[in-house]
Amino acid sequence: MENIKNTYADFMMDAFEESPVIEKNITIGGKVKKMKFKAIPAGKGDELRKKNRKVSITNGVKLFESNQEGFGADLIIETTVFPDLKNAEFQEGWGVRGARELLAAMKTRMTDGEYTEWSRVVSEINGYDKGMNDLINEAKN
């Protein structure tokens, strides 16, 4: 058993690190704001994809339709630690109820580029921004 632990030491549960909270300055609503983010675990990503997927059957064939906007919104909500879009008082301050509704209300006061930047940062933190060259370089190291 000890030999197995040594062979698989890098893959044992205690060798996996928890994602850190990352601070980034992002311009939203016309002003630079300090925000905090934390990558979601892969299992949570699976949940969000399933939540934003519609399954239908046509002529005996299962068809899957993804709601990319919904997934993107949920990814922002789950990854953004501060401000906490799930906070009821924060939602009340915007006159809405629910994290998605809060995000939608905030979007009405942001430029499209600001929202795109927020989304880009969330994607980057979750590791979705890596291109093929980045992956090749990581594999070499």
JSON list of C-alpha atoms in Angstrom, two decimals:
[
{"chain": "A", "resi": 1, "resn": "MET", "atom": "CA", "xyz": [0.00, 0.00, 0.00]},
{"chain": "A", "resi": 2, "resn": "GLU", "atom": "CA", "xyz": [2.87, 2.38, 0.80]},
{"chain": "A", "resi": 3, "resn": "ASN", "atom": "CA", "xyz": [4.32, 1.86, -2.69]},
{"chain": "A", "resi": 4, "resn": "ILE", "atom": "CA", "xyz": [0.96, 2.80, -4.26]},
{"chain": "A", "resi": 5, "resn": "LYS", "atom": "CA", "xyz": [0.82, 6.00, -2.16]},
{"chain": "A", "resi": 6, "resn": "ASN", "atom": "CA", "xyz": [4.30, 6.99, -3.32]},
{"chain": "A", "resi": 7, "resn": "THR", "atom": "CA", "xyz": [3.48, 6.26, -6.96]},
{"chain": "A", "resi": 8, "resn": "TYR", "atom": "CA", "xyz": [0.24, 8.21, -6.85]},
{"chain": "A", "resi": 9, "resn": "ALA", "atom": "CA", "xyz": [1.27, 10.88, -4.33]},
{"chain": "A", "resi": 10, "resn": "ASP", "atom": "CA", "xyz": [0.65, 13.75, -6.75]},
{"chain": "A", "resi": 11, "resn": "PHE", "atom": "CA", "xyz": [-2.88, 12.47, -7.38]},
{"chain": "A", "resi": 12, "resn": "MET", "atom": "CA", "xyz": [-3.97, 11.82, -3.80]},
{"chain": "A", "resi": 13, "resn": "MET", "atom": "CA", "xyz": [-6.71, 14.05, -2.38]},
{"chain": "A", "resi": 14, "resn": "ASP", "atom": "CA", "xyz": [-4.38, 15.98, -0.08]},
{"chain": "A", "resi": 15, "resn": "ALA", "atom": "CA", "xyz": [-2.16, 16.91, -3.06]},
{"chain": "A", "resi": 16, "resn": "PHE", "atom": "CA", "xyz": [-5.00, 18.85, -4.71]},
{"chain": "A", "resi": 17, "resn": "GLU", "atom": "CA", "xyz": [-5.04, 22.54, -3.84]},
{"chain": "A", "resi": 18, "resn": "GLU", "atom": "CA", "xyz": [-8.18, 24.57, -3.34]},
{"chain": "A", "resi": 19, "resn": "SER", "atom": "CA", "xyz": [-8.69, 27.40, -5.82]},
{"chain": "A", "resi": 20, "resn": "PRO", "atom": "CA", "xyz": [-7.53, 30.73, -4.39]},
{"chain": "A", "resi": 21, "resn": "VAL", "atom": "CA", "xyz": [-9.63, 33.88, -4.27]},
{"chain": "A", "resi": 22, "resn": "ILE", "atom": "CA", "xyz": [-8.30, 36.25, -6.92]},
{"chain": "A", "resi": 23, "resn": "GLU", "atom": "CA", "xyz": [-8.74, 40.03, -6.82]},
{"chain": "A", "resi": 24, "resn": "LYS", "atom": "CA", "xyz": [-9.08, 41.92, -10.09]},
{"chain": "A", "resi": 25, "resn": "ASN", "atom": "CA", "xyz": [-9.92, 45.52, -10.91]},
{"chain": "A", "resi": 26, "resn": "ILE", "atom": "CA", "xyz": [-12.67, 45.66, -13.51]},
{"chain": "A", "resi": 27, "resn": "THR", "atom": "CA", "xyz": [-14.44, 48.66, -14.98]},
{"chain": "A", "resi": 28, "resn": "ILE", "atom": "CA", "xyz": [-18.20, 48.25, -14.68]},
{"chain": "A", "resi": 29, "resn": "GLY", "atom": "CA", "xyz": [-20.78, 50.98, -14.59]},
{"chain": "A", "resi": 30, "resn": "GLY", "atom": "CA", "xyz": [-18.16, 53.44, -15.80]},
{"chain": "A", "resi": 31, "resn": "LYS", "atom": "CA", "xyz": [-15.85, 53.04, -12.77]},
{"chain": "A", "resi": 32, "resn": "VAL", "atom": "CA", "xyz": [-13.02, 50.73, -11.82]},
{"chain": "A", "resi": 33, "resn": "LYS", "atom": "CA", "xyz": [-14.15, 48.39, -9.07]},
{"chain": "A", "resi": 34, "resn": "LYS", "atom": "CA", "xyz": [-12.16, 45.85, -7.04]},
{"chain": "A", "resi": 35, "resn": "MET", "atom": "CA", "xyz": [-13.80, 42.46, -7.40]},
{"chain": "A", "resi": 36, "resn": "LYS", "atom": "CA", "xyz": [-12.99, 38.99, -6.07]},
{"chain": "A", "resi": 37, "resn": "PHE", "atom": "CA", "xyz": [-13.29, 35.70, -7.93]},
{"chain": "A", "resi": 38, "resn": "LYS", "atom": "CA", "xyz": [-12.82, 32.00, -7.26]},
{"chain": "A", "resi": 39, "resn": "ALA", "atom": "CA", "xyz": [-12.76, 29.24, -9.85]},
{"chain": "A", "resi": 40, "resn": "ILE", "atom": "CA", "xyz": [-15.59, 26.75, -9.61]},
{"chain": "A", "resi": 41, "resn": "PRO", "atom": "CA", "xyz": [-14.93, 23.01, -9.27]},
{"chain": "A", "resi": 42, "resn": "ALA", "atom": "CA", "xyz": [-15.50, 20.83, -12.35]},
{"chain": "A", "resi": 43, "resn": "GLY", "atom": "CA", "xyz": [-18.56, 19.22, -10.72]},
{"chain": "A", "resi": 44, "resn": "LYS", "atom": "CA", "xyz": [-20.18, 22.64, -10.35]},
{"chain": "A", "resi": 45, "resn": "GLY", "atom": "CA", "xyz": [-19.42, 23.33, -14.01]},
{"chain": "A", "resi": 46, "resn": "ASP", "atom": "CA", "xyz": [-21.23, 20.10, -14.91]},
{"chain": "A", "resi": 47, "resn": "GLU", "atom": "CA", "xyz": [-24.24, 21.24, -12.85]},
{"chain": "A", "resi": 48, "resn": "LEU", "atom": "CA", "xyz": [-24.33, 24.60, -14.62]},
{"chain": "A", "resi": 49, "resn": "ARG", "atom": "CA", "xyz": [-24.10, 22.99, -18.07]},
{"chain": "A", "resi": 50, "resn": "LYS", "atom": "CA", "xyz": [-26.93, 20.57, -17.23]},
{"chain": "A", "resi": 51, "resn": "LYS", "atom": "CA", "xyz": [-29.03, 23.43, -15.83]},
{"chain": "A", "resi": 52, "resn": "ASN", "atom": "CA", "xyz": [-28.61, 25.31, -19.10]},
{"chain": "A", "resi": 53, "resn": "ARG", "atom": "CA", "xyz": [-29.26, 22.39, -21.43]},
{"chain": "A", "resi": 54, "resn": "LYS", "atom": "CA", "xyz": [-32.55, 21.47, -22.99]},
{"chain": "A", "resi": 55, "resn": "VAL", "atom": "CA", "xyz": [-33.09, 17.91, -24.17]},
{"chain": "A", "resi": 56, "resn": "SER", "atom": "CA", "xyz": [-35.73, 17.06, -26.75]},
{"chain": "A", "resi": 57, "resn": "ILE", "atom": "CA", "xyz": [-36.53, 13.93, -28.71]},
{"chain": "A", "resi": 58, "resn": "THR", "atom": "CA", "xyz": [-37.28, 14.20, -32.43]},
{"chain": "A", "resi": 59, "resn": "ASN", "atom": "CA", "xyz": [-38.01, 11.08, -34.45]},
{"chain": "A", "resi": 60, "resn": "GLY", "atom": "CA", "xyz": [-36.50, 8.96, -31.67]},
{"chain": "A", "resi": 61, "resn": "VAL", "atom": "CA", "xyz": [-33.24, 10.97, -31.62]},
{"chain": "A", "resi": 62, "resn": "LYS", "atom": "CA", "xyz": [-32.15, 12.89, -28.52]},
{"chain": "A", "resi": 63, "resn": "LEU", "atom": "CA", "xyz": [-31.23, 16.48, -29.31]},
{"chain": "A", "resi": 64, "resn": "PHE", "atom": "CA", "xyz": [-29.30, 18.67, -26.89]},
{"chain": "A", "resi": 65, "resn": "GLU", "atom": "CA", "xyz": [-29.59, 22.44, -27.03]},
{"chain": "A", "resi": 66, "resn": "SER", "atom": "CA", "xyz": [-27.27, 24.59, -24.90]},
{"chain": "A", "resi": 67, "resn": "ASN", "atom": "CA", "xyz": [-28.20, 28.00, -23.53]},
{"chain": "A", "resi": 68, "resn": "GLN", "atom": "CA", "xyz": [-24.78, 29.68, -23.68]},
{"chain": "A", "resi": 69, "resn": "GLU", "atom": "CA", "xyz": [-26.05, 33.02, -22.33]},
{"chain": "A", "resi": 70, "resn": "GLY", "atom": "CA", "xyz": [-27.58, 31.26, -19.33]},
{"chain": "A", "resi": 71, "resn": "PHE", "atom": "CA", "xyz": [-24.42, 29.27, -18.71]},
{"chain": "A", "resi": 72, "resn": "GLY", "atom": "CA", "xyz": [-22.31, 32.43, -18.97]},
{"chain": "A", "resi": 73, "resn": "ALA", "atom": "CA", "xyz": [-24.53, 34.25, -16.48]},
{"chain": "A", "resi": 74, "resn": "ASP", "atom": "CA", "xyz": [-24.46, 31.33, -14.05]},
{"chain": "A", "resi": 75, "resn": "LEU", "atom": "CA", "xyz": [-20.68, 31.09, -14.41]},
{"chain": "A", "resi": 76, "resn": "ILE", "atom": "CA", "xyz": [-20.34, 34.79, -13.53]},
{"chain": "A", "resi": 77, "resn": "ILE", "atom": "CA", "xyz": [-22.67, 34.36, -10.54]},
{"chain": "A", "resi": 78, "resn": "GLU", "atom": "CA", "xyz": [-20.84, 31.30, -9.20]},
{"chain": "A", "resi": 79, "resn": "THR", "atom": "CA", "xyz": [-17.30, 32.60, -9.82]},
{"chain": "A", "resi": 80, "resn": "THR", "atom": "CA", "xyz": [-17.76, 36.16, -8.55]},
{"chain": "A", "resi": 81, "resn": "VAL", "atom": "CA", "xyz": [-17.14, 36.12, -4.80]},
{"chain": "A", "resi": 82, "resn": "PHE", "atom": "CA", "xyz": [-17.39, 39.89, -4.32]},
{"chain": "A", "resi": 83, "resn": "PRO", "atom": "CA", "xyz": [-19.78, 41.42, -4.92]},
{"chain": "A", "resi": 84, "resn": "ASP", "atom": "CA", "xyz": [-21.91, 38.44, -3.93]},
{"chain": "A", "resi": 85, "resn": "LEU", "atom": "CA", "xyz": [-24.71, 38.38, -6.50]},
{"chain": "A", "resi": 86, "resn": "LYS", "atom": "CA", "xyz": [-26.63, 35.92, -4.30]},
{"chain": "A", "resi": 87, "resn": "ASN", "atom": "CA", "xyz": [-26.82, 38.40, -1.41]},
{"chain": "A", "resi": 88, "resn": "ALA", "atom": "CA", "xyz": [-30.48, 39.29, -0.71]},
{"chain": "A", "resi": 89, "resn": "GLU", "atom": "CA", "xyz": [-29.68, 42.83, 0.54]},
{"chain": "A", "resi": 90, "resn": "PHE", "atom": "CA", "xyz": [-27.62, 43.53, -2.58]},
{"chain": "A", "resi": 91, "resn": "GLN", "atom": "CA", "xyz": [-30.48, 42.28, -4.74]},
{"chain": "A", "resi": 92, "resn": "GLU", "atom": "CA", "xyz": [-32.95, 44.41, -2.78]},
{"chain": "A", "resi": 93, "resn": "GLY", "atom": "CA", "xyz": [-30.75, 47.46, -3.40]},
{"chain": "A", "resi": 94, "resn": "TRP", "atom": "CA", "xyz": [-31.30, 46.92, -7.11]},
{"chain": "A", "resi": 95, "resn": "GLY", "atom": "CA", "xyz": [-35.00, 46.21, -6.66]},
{"chain": "A", "resi": 96, "resn": "VAL", "atom": "CA", "xyz": [-34.75, 42.60, -7.83]},
{"chain": "A", "resi": 97, "resn": "ARG", "atom": "CA", "xyz": [-34.96, 39.13, -6.39]},
{"chain": "A", "resi": 98, "resn": "GLY", "atom": "CA", "xyz": [-32.51, 36.45, -7.51]},
{"chain": "A", "resi": 99, "resn": "ALA", "atom": "CA", "xyz": [-28.90, 36.41, -8.67]},
{"chain": "A", "resi": 100, "resn": "ARG", "atom": "CA", "xyz": [-29.71, 36.19, -12.38]},
{"chain": "A", "resi": 101, "resn": "GLU", "atom": "CA", "xyz": [-32.16, 39.08, -12.07]},
{"chain": "A", "resi": 102, "resn": "LEU", "atom": "CA", "xyz": [-29.50, 41.14, -10.27]},
{"chain": "A", "resi": 103, "resn": "LEU", "atom": "CA", "xyz": [-26.95, 40.43, -12.98]},
{"chain": "A", "resi": 104, "resn": "ALA", "atom": "CA", "xyz": [-29.51, 41.38, -15.65]},
{"chain": "A", "resi": 105, "resn": "ALA", "atom": "CA", "xyz": [-30.26, 44.65, -13.81]},
{"chain": "A", "resi": 106, "resn": "MET", "atom": "CA", "xyz": [-26.55, 45.43, -13.51]},
{"chain": "A", "resi": 107, "resn": "LYS", "atom": "CA", "xyz": [-26.12, 44.82, -17.24]},
{"chain": "A", "resi": 108, "resn": "THR", "atom": "CA", "xyz": [-28.61, 47.61, -17.96]},
{"chain": "A", "resi": 109, "resn": "ARG", "atom": "CA", "xyz": [-26.14, 50.04, -16.36]},
{"chain": "A", "resi": 110, "resn": "MET", "atom": "CA", "xyz": [-22.99, 48.66, -18.01]},
{"chain": "A", "resi": 111, "resn": "THR", "atom": "CA", "xyz": [-21.60, 48.89, -21.51]},
{"chain": "A", "resi": 112, "resn": "ASP", "atom": "CA", "xyz": [-21.48, 45.72, -23.56]},
{"chain": "A", "resi": 113, "resn": "GLY", "atom": "CA", "xyz": [-17.69, 45.87, -23.41]},
{"chain": "A", "resi": 114, "resn": "GLU", "atom": "CA", "xyz": [-17.73, 46.07, -19.61]},
{"chain": "A", "resi": 115, "resn": "TYR", "atom": "CA", "xyz": [-19.94, 42.98, -19.37]},
{"chain": "A", "resi": 116, "resn": "THR", "atom": "CA", "xyz": [-17.74, 41.19, -21.90]},
{"chain": "A", "resi": 117, "resn": "GLU", "atom": "CA", "xyz": [-14.66, 42.02, -19.81]},
{"chain": "A", "resi": 118, "resn": "TRP", "atom": "CA", "xyz": [-16.32, 40.65, -16.65]},
{"chain": "A", "resi": 119, "resn": "SER", "atom": "CA", "xyz": [-17.20, 37.49, -18.57]},
{"chain": "A", "resi": 120, "resn": "ARG", "atom": "CA", "xyz": [-13.64, 37.24, -19.96]},
{"chain": "A", "resi": 121, "resn": "VAL", "atom": "CA", "xyz": [-12.12, 37.50, -16.47]},
{"chain": "A", "resi": 122, "resn": "VAL", "atom": "CA", "xyz": [-14.47, 34.78, -15.19]},
{"chain": "A", "resi": 123, "resn": "SER", "atom": "CA", "xyz": [-13.54, 32.53, -18.13]},
{"chain": "A", "resi": 124, "resn": "GLU", "atom": "CA", "xyz": [-9.84, 33.15, -17.52]},
{"chain": "A", "resi": 125, "resn": "ILE", "atom": "CA", "xyz": [-10.12, 32.34, -13.80]},
{"chain": "A", "resi": 126, "resn": "ASN", "atom": "CA", "xyz": [-11.90, 29.08, -14.61]},
{"chain": "A", "resi": 127, "resn": "GLY", "atom": "CA", "xyz": [-9.20, 28.12, -17.12]},
{"chain": "A", "resi": 128, "resn": "TYR", "atom": "CA", "xyz": [-11.37, 28.42, -20.25]},
{"chain": "A", "resi": 129, "resn": "ASP", "atom": "CA", "xyz": [-9.09, 30.96, -21.90]},
{"chain": "A", "resi": 130, "resn": "LYS", "atom": "CA", "xyz": [-6.17, 28.66, -22.58]},
{"chain": "A", "resi": 131, "resn": "GLY", "atom": "CA", "xyz": [-5.37, 28.34, -26.23]},
{"chain": "A", "resi": 132, "resn": "MET", "atom": "CA", "xyz": [-3.67, 25.37, -27.85]},
{"chain": "A", "resi": 133, "resn": "ASN", "atom": "CA", "xyz": [-0.21, 27.01, -27.53]},
{"chain": "A", "resi": 134, "resn": "ASP", "atom": "CA", "xyz": [-0.71, 27.53, -23.78]},
{"chain": "A", "resi": 135, "resn": "LEU", "atom": "CA", "xyz": [-1.72, 23.89, -23.36]},
{"chain": "A", "resi": 136, "resn": "ILE", "atom": "CA", "xyz": [1.30, 22.69, -25.38]},
{"chain": "A", "resi": 137, "resn": "ASN", "atom": "CA", "xyz": [3.67, 24.84, -23.30]},
{"chain": "A", "resi": 138, "resn": "GLU", "atom": "CA", "xyz": [2.13, 23.53, -20.06]},
{"chain": "A", "resi": 139, "resn": "ALA", "atom": "CA", "xyz": [2.51, 19.96, -21.27]},
{"chain": "A", "resi": 140, "resn": "LYS", "atom": "CA", "xyz": [6.21, 20.56, -22.04]},
{"chain": "A", "resi": 141, "resn": "ASN", "atom": "CA", "xyz": [6.85, 21.85, -18.52]}
]
